[in-house]
Coordinates of C-alpha atoms and ligand atoms in Angstrom, one line a residue:
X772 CA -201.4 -174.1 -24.1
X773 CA -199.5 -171.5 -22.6
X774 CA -195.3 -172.5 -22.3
X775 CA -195.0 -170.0 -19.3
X776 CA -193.6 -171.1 -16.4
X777 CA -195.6 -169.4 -13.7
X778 CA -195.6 -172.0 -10.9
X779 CA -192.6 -171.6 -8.6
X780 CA -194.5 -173.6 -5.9
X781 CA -193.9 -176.8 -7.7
X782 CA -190.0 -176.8 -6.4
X783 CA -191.5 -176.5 -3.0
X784 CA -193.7 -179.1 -2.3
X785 CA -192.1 -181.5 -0.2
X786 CA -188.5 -181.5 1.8
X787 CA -186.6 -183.4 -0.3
X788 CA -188.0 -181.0 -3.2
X789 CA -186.5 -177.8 -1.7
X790 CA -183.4 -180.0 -0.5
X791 CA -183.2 -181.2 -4.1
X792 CA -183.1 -177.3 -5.5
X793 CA -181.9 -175.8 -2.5
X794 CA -179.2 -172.9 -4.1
X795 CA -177.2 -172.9 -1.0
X796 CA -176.1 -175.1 1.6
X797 CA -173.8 -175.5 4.8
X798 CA -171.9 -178.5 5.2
X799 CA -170.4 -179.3 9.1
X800 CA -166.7 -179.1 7.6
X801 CA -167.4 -174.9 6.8
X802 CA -167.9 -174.5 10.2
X803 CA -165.8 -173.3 13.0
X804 CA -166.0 -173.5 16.8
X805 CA -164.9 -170.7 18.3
X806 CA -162.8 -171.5 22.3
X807 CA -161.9 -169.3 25.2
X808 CA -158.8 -171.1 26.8
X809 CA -158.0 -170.5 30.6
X810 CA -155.0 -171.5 32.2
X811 CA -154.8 -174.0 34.9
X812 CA -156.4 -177.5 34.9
X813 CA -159.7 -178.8 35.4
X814 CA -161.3 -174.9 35.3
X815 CA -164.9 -174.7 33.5
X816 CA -166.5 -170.8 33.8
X817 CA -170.0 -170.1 32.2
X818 CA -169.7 -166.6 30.4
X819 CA -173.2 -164.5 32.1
X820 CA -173.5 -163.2 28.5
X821 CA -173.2 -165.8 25.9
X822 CA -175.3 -169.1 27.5
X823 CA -174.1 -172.1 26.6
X824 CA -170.5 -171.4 25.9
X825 CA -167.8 -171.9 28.4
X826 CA -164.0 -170.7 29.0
X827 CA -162.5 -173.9 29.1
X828 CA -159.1 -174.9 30.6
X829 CA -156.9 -177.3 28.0
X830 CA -157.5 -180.8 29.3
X831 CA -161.7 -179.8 29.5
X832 CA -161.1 -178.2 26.0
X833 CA -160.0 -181.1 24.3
X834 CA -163.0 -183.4 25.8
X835 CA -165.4 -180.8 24.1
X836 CA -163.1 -180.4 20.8
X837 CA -163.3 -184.5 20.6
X838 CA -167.2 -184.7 20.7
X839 CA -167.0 -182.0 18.1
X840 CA -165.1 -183.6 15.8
X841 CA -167.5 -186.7 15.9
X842 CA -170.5 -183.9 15.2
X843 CA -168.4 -183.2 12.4
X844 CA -166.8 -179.5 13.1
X845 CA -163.2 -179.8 12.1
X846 CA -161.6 -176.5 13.2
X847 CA -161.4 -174.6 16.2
X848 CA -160.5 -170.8 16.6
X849 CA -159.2 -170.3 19.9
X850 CA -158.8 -166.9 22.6
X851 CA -156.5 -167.2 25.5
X852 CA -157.4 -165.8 28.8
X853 CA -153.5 -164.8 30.0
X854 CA -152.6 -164.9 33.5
X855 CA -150.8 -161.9 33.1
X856 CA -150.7 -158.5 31.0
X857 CA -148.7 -155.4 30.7
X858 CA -148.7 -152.3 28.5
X859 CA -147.2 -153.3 25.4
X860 CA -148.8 -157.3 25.5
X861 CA -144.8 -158.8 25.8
X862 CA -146.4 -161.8 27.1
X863 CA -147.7 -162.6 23.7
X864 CA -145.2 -165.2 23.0
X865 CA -145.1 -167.1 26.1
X866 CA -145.2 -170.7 25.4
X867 CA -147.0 -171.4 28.2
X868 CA -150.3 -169.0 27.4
X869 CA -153.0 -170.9 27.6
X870 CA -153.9 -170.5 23.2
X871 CA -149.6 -172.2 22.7
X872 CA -150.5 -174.6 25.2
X873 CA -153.8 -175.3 23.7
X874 CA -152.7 -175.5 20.0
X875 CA -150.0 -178.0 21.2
X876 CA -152.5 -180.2 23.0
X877 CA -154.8 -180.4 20.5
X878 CA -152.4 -180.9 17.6
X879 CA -150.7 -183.6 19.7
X880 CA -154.4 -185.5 20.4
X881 CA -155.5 -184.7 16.9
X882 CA -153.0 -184.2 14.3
X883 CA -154.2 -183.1 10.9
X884 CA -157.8 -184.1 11.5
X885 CA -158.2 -181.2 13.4
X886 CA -157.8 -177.2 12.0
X887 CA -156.4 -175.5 14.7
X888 CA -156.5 -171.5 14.5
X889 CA -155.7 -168.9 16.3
X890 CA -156.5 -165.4 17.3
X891 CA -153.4 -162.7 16.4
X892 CA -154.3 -159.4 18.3
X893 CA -152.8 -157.6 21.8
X894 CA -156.1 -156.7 23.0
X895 CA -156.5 -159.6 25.4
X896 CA -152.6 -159.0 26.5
X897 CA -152.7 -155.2 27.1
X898 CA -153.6 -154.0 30.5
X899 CA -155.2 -151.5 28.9
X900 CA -157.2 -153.7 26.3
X901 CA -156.2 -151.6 23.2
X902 CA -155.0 -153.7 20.3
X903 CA -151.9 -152.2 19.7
X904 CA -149.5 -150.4 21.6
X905 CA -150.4 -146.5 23.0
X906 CA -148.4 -143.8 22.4
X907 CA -148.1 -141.4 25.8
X908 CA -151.0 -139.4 24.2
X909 CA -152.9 -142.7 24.1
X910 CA -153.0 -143.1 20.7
X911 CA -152.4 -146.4 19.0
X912 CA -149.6 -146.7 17.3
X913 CA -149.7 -148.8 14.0
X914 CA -146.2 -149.5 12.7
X915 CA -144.7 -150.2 16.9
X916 CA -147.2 -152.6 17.2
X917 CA -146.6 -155.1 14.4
X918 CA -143.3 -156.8 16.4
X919 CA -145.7 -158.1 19.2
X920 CA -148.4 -158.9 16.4
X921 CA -145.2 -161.0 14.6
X922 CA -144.1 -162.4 17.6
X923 CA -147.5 -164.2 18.5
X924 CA -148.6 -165.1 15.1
X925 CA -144.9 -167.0 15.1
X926 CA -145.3 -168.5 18.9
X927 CA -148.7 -169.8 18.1
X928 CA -147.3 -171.3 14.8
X929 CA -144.5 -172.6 16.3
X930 CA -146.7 -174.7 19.0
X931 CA -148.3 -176.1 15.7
X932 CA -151.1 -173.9 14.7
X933 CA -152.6 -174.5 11.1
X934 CA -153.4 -171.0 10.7
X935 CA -153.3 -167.9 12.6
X936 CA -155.9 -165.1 12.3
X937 CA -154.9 -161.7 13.0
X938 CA -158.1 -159.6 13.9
X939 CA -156.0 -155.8 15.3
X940 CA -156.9 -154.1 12.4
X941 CA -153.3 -152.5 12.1
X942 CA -152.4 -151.6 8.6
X943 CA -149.7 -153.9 7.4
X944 CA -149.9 -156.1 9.5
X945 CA -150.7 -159.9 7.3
X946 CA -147.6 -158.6 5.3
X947 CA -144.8 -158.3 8.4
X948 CA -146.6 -162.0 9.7
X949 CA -146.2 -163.7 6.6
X950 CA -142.4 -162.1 6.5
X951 CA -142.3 -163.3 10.2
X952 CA -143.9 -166.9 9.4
X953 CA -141.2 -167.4 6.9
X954 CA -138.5 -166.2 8.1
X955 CA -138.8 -169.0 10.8
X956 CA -139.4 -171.7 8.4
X957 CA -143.0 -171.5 9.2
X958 CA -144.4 -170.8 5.2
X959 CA -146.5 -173.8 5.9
X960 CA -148.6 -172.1 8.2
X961 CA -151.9 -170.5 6.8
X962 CA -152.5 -166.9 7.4
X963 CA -156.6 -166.0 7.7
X964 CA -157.0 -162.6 7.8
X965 CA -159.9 -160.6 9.6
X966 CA -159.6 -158.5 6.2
X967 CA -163.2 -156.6 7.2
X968 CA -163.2 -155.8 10.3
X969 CA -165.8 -153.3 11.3
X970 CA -166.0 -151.1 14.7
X971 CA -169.3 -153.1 16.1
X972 CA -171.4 -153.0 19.7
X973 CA -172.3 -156.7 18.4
X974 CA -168.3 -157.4 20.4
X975 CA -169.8 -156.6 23.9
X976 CA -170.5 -160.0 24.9
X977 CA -167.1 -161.3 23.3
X978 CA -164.9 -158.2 25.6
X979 CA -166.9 -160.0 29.1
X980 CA -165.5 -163.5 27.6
X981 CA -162.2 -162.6 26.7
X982 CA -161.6 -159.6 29.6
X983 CA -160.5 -157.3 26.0
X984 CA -162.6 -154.5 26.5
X985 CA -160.5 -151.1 26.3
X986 CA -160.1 -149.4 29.8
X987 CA -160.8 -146.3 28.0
X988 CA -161.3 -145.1 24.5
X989 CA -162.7 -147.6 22.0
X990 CA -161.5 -149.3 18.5
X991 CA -162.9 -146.8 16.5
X992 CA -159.6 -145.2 14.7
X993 CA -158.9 -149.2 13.6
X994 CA -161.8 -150.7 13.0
X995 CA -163.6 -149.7 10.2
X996 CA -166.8 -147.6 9.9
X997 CA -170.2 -149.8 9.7
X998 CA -171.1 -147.3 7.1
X999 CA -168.7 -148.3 4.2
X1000 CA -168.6 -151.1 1.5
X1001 CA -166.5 -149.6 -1.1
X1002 CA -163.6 -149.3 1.7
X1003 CA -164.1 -153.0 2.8
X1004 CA -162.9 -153.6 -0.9
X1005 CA -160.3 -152.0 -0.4
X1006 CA -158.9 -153.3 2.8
X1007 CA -159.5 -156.9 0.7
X1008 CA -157.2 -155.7 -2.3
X1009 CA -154.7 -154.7 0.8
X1010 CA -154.6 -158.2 2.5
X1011 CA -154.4 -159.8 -1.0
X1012 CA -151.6 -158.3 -1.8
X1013 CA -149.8 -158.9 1.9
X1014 CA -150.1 -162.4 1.4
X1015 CA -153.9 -163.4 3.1
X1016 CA -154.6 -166.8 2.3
X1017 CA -158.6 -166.6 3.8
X1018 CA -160.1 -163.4 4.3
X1019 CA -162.8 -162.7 6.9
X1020 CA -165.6 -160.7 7.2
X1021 CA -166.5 -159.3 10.6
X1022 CA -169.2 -159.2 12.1
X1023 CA -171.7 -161.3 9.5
X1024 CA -175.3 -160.9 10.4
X1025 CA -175.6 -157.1 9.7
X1026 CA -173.2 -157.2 6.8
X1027 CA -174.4 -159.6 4.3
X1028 CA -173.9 -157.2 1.5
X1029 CA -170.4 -156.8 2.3
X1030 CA -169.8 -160.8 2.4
X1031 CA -171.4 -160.8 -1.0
X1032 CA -169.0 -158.5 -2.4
X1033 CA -165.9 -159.7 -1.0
X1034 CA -166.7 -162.8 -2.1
X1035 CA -167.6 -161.6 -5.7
X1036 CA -164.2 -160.3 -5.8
X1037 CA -161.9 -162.3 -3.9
X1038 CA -159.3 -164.7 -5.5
X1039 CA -159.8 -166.3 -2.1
X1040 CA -161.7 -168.3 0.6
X1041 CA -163.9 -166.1 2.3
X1042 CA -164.8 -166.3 6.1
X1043 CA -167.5 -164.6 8.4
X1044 CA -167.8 -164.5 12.1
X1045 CA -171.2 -164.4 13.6
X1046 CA -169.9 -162.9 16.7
X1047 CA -171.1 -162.6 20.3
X1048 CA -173.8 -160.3 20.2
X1049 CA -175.2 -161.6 17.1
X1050 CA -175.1 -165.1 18.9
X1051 CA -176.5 -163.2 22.4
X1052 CA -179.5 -161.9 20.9
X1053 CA -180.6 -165.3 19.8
X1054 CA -180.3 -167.0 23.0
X1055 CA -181.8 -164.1 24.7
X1056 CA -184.8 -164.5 22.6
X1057 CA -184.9 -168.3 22.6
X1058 CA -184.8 -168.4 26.7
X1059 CA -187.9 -166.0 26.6
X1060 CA -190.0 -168.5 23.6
X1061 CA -189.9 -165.1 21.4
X1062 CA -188.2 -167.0 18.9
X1063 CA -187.3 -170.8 17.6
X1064 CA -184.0 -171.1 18.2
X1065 CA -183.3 -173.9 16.0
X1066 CA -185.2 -172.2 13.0
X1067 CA -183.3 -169.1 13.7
X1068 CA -179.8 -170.8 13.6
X1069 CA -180.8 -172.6 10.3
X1070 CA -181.9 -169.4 8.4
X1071 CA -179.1 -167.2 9.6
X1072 CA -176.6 -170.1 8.6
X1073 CA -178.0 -170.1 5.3
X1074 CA -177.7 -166.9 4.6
X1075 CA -174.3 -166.4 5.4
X1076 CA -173.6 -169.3 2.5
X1077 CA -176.3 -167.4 0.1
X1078 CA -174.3 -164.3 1.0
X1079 CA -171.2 -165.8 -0.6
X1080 CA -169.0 -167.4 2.5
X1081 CA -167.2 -170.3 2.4
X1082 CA -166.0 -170.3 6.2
X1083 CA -168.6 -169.7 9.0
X1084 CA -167.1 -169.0 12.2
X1085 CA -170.2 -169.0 14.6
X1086 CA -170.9 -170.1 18.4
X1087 CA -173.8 -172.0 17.2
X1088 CA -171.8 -174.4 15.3
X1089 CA -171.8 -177.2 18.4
X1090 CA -175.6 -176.7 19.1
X1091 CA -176.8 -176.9 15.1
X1092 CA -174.8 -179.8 14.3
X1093 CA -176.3 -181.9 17.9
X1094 CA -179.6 -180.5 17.4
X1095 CA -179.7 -181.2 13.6
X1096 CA -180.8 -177.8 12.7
X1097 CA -179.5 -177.9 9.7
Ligands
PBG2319 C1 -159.9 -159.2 19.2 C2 -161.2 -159.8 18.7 C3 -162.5 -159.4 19.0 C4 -163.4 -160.3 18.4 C5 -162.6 -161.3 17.8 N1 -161.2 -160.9 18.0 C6 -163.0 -158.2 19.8 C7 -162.8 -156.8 19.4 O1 -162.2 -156.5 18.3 O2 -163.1 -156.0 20.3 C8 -164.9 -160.3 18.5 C9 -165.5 -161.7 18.4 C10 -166.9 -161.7 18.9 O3 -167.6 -160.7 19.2 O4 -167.5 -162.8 18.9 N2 -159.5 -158.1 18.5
ZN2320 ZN1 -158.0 -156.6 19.5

């Protein structure tokens, strides 16, 4: 009688078999709801390239956030559409941008059952969409654009953000907002940083949601190069050191290999964002019946937890959990 275990198929046999050995799993509370937040009242706009998600004024936003925290998804990231913007983004720290005013409203309606985070960059705030301040060469300029950076991590903390998410890609910059966040008594606050950031085309849909796309030029000399690992490594052992509580990798779908090695090396939580185009192509291939879209959402979930993440930021988190995809 041979002792050889040759029969993987027995640990497949029925659902609750594979549930039973299933090695990874996503749970609703990993998840995170990404929000575009316009300002006014009572303003709902589609977004043309991302179906099913919305730019949502605050009082709409916080109907949707409350039927999402019944389905189980207990953070938000939020985007602010500004009503105004000018060359160096000075209207970062307004307290009445639609992401202060949103991160107030929500923490006021949901207090700590809700995770309320923000996203720290200029882009959305610069006339000219860059992520930093330009030099009058029109190069981005890395150590002059860190006050502005500081300035809206602190506002949005100061309106009662849990934890703010810088995603500019300036060097330095999760070590002068942590200095900035305690300085003003704020050491509370949680700093997630978008550690590995990469320079993707999977952002085009996001740039039409959030009106971010550069007027000229593109992200290139700050983003990193979709062609390096070893350097995403190094950008981790960078926001480590700064002070990153959670550290993110960006965009997820077409970079499991670098989730898995962050997260084989980092000392903390690690996050991914399945961003807009990654979340685009799906629907785009679900409206034609090229694809189950339900199926789809489950396996690509999944692997970003096989891949190593703890945190899943992903537009699908709503529809998965009301669908019961997963
Ligand atoms: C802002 C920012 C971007 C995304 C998150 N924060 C766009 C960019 O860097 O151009 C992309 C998110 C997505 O595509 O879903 N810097
Ligand atoms: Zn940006």
């Amino acid at each position: 009688m041979s002792t050889l275990n040759r029969r993987p198929r027995r640990l497949r046999v029925t659902p609750a078999m594979r549930d039973l050995v299933a090695e990874a799993r996503v749970h609703p509370r990993q998840l995170i709801q990404p929000h575009f937040v316009l300002p006014g009242v009572n303003r709902r706009e589609p977004i043309a390239s991302m179906p099913g998600i919305e730019r949502l004024s605050v009082d709409l936003l916080l109907e949707v956030v409350a039927e999402d925290l019944q389905l189980g998804i207990g953070a938000v990231l939020l985007f602010g559409l500004p009503t105004a913007k000018d060359p160096r983004g000075d209207c970062v720290a307004d307290p009445d941008s639609p992401v202060t005013r949103a991160v107030a409203a929500l923490k006021a309606r949901f207090g700590a059952d809700l995770i309320v985070m923000t996203d720290v960059c200029l882009c959305a705030y610069t006339d000219h969409g860059h992520c930093g301040l330009l030099s009058d060469e029109g190069e981005i300029l890395n150590d002059e654009s860190l006050p502005n950076l500081v300035k809206m991590a602190v506002a949005h903390a100061k309106a009662g953000a849990d934890v703010v998410a810088p995603s500019d890609m300036m060097d330095g910059r999760v070590e002068a907002i942590r200095a900035g966040l305690d300085a003003e008594g704020l050491s509370h606050v949680t700093l997630m940083s978008y550690s590995v950031k990469y320079a993707s085309a999977y952002y085009g849909p996001f740039r039409d949601a959030a009106d971010s796309a550069p007027t000229s030029g593109d992200r290139q000399t700050h983003q990193m190069d979709a062609r390096n690992v070893r350097e995403a490594l190094r950008e981790l052992d960078l926001d480590l050191e700064e002070g990153a509580d959670i550290v993110m990798v960006k965009p997820a779908l077409a970079y499991l290999d670098v989730i898995r090695a962050v997260a084989e090396r980092s000392s903390v939580p690690v996050a991914c964002y399945n961003v807009s185009g990654e979340y685009s192509m799906v629907k785009a291939a679900a409206a034609r019946g090229w694809i189950d879209e339900a199926k789809v959402v489950r396996e690509t979930l999944h692997a970003f937890a096989r891949a190593g993440a703890d945190l899943i930021i992903t537009y699908h988190a709503r529809s998965a959990l009301k669908g019961g995809w997963l």
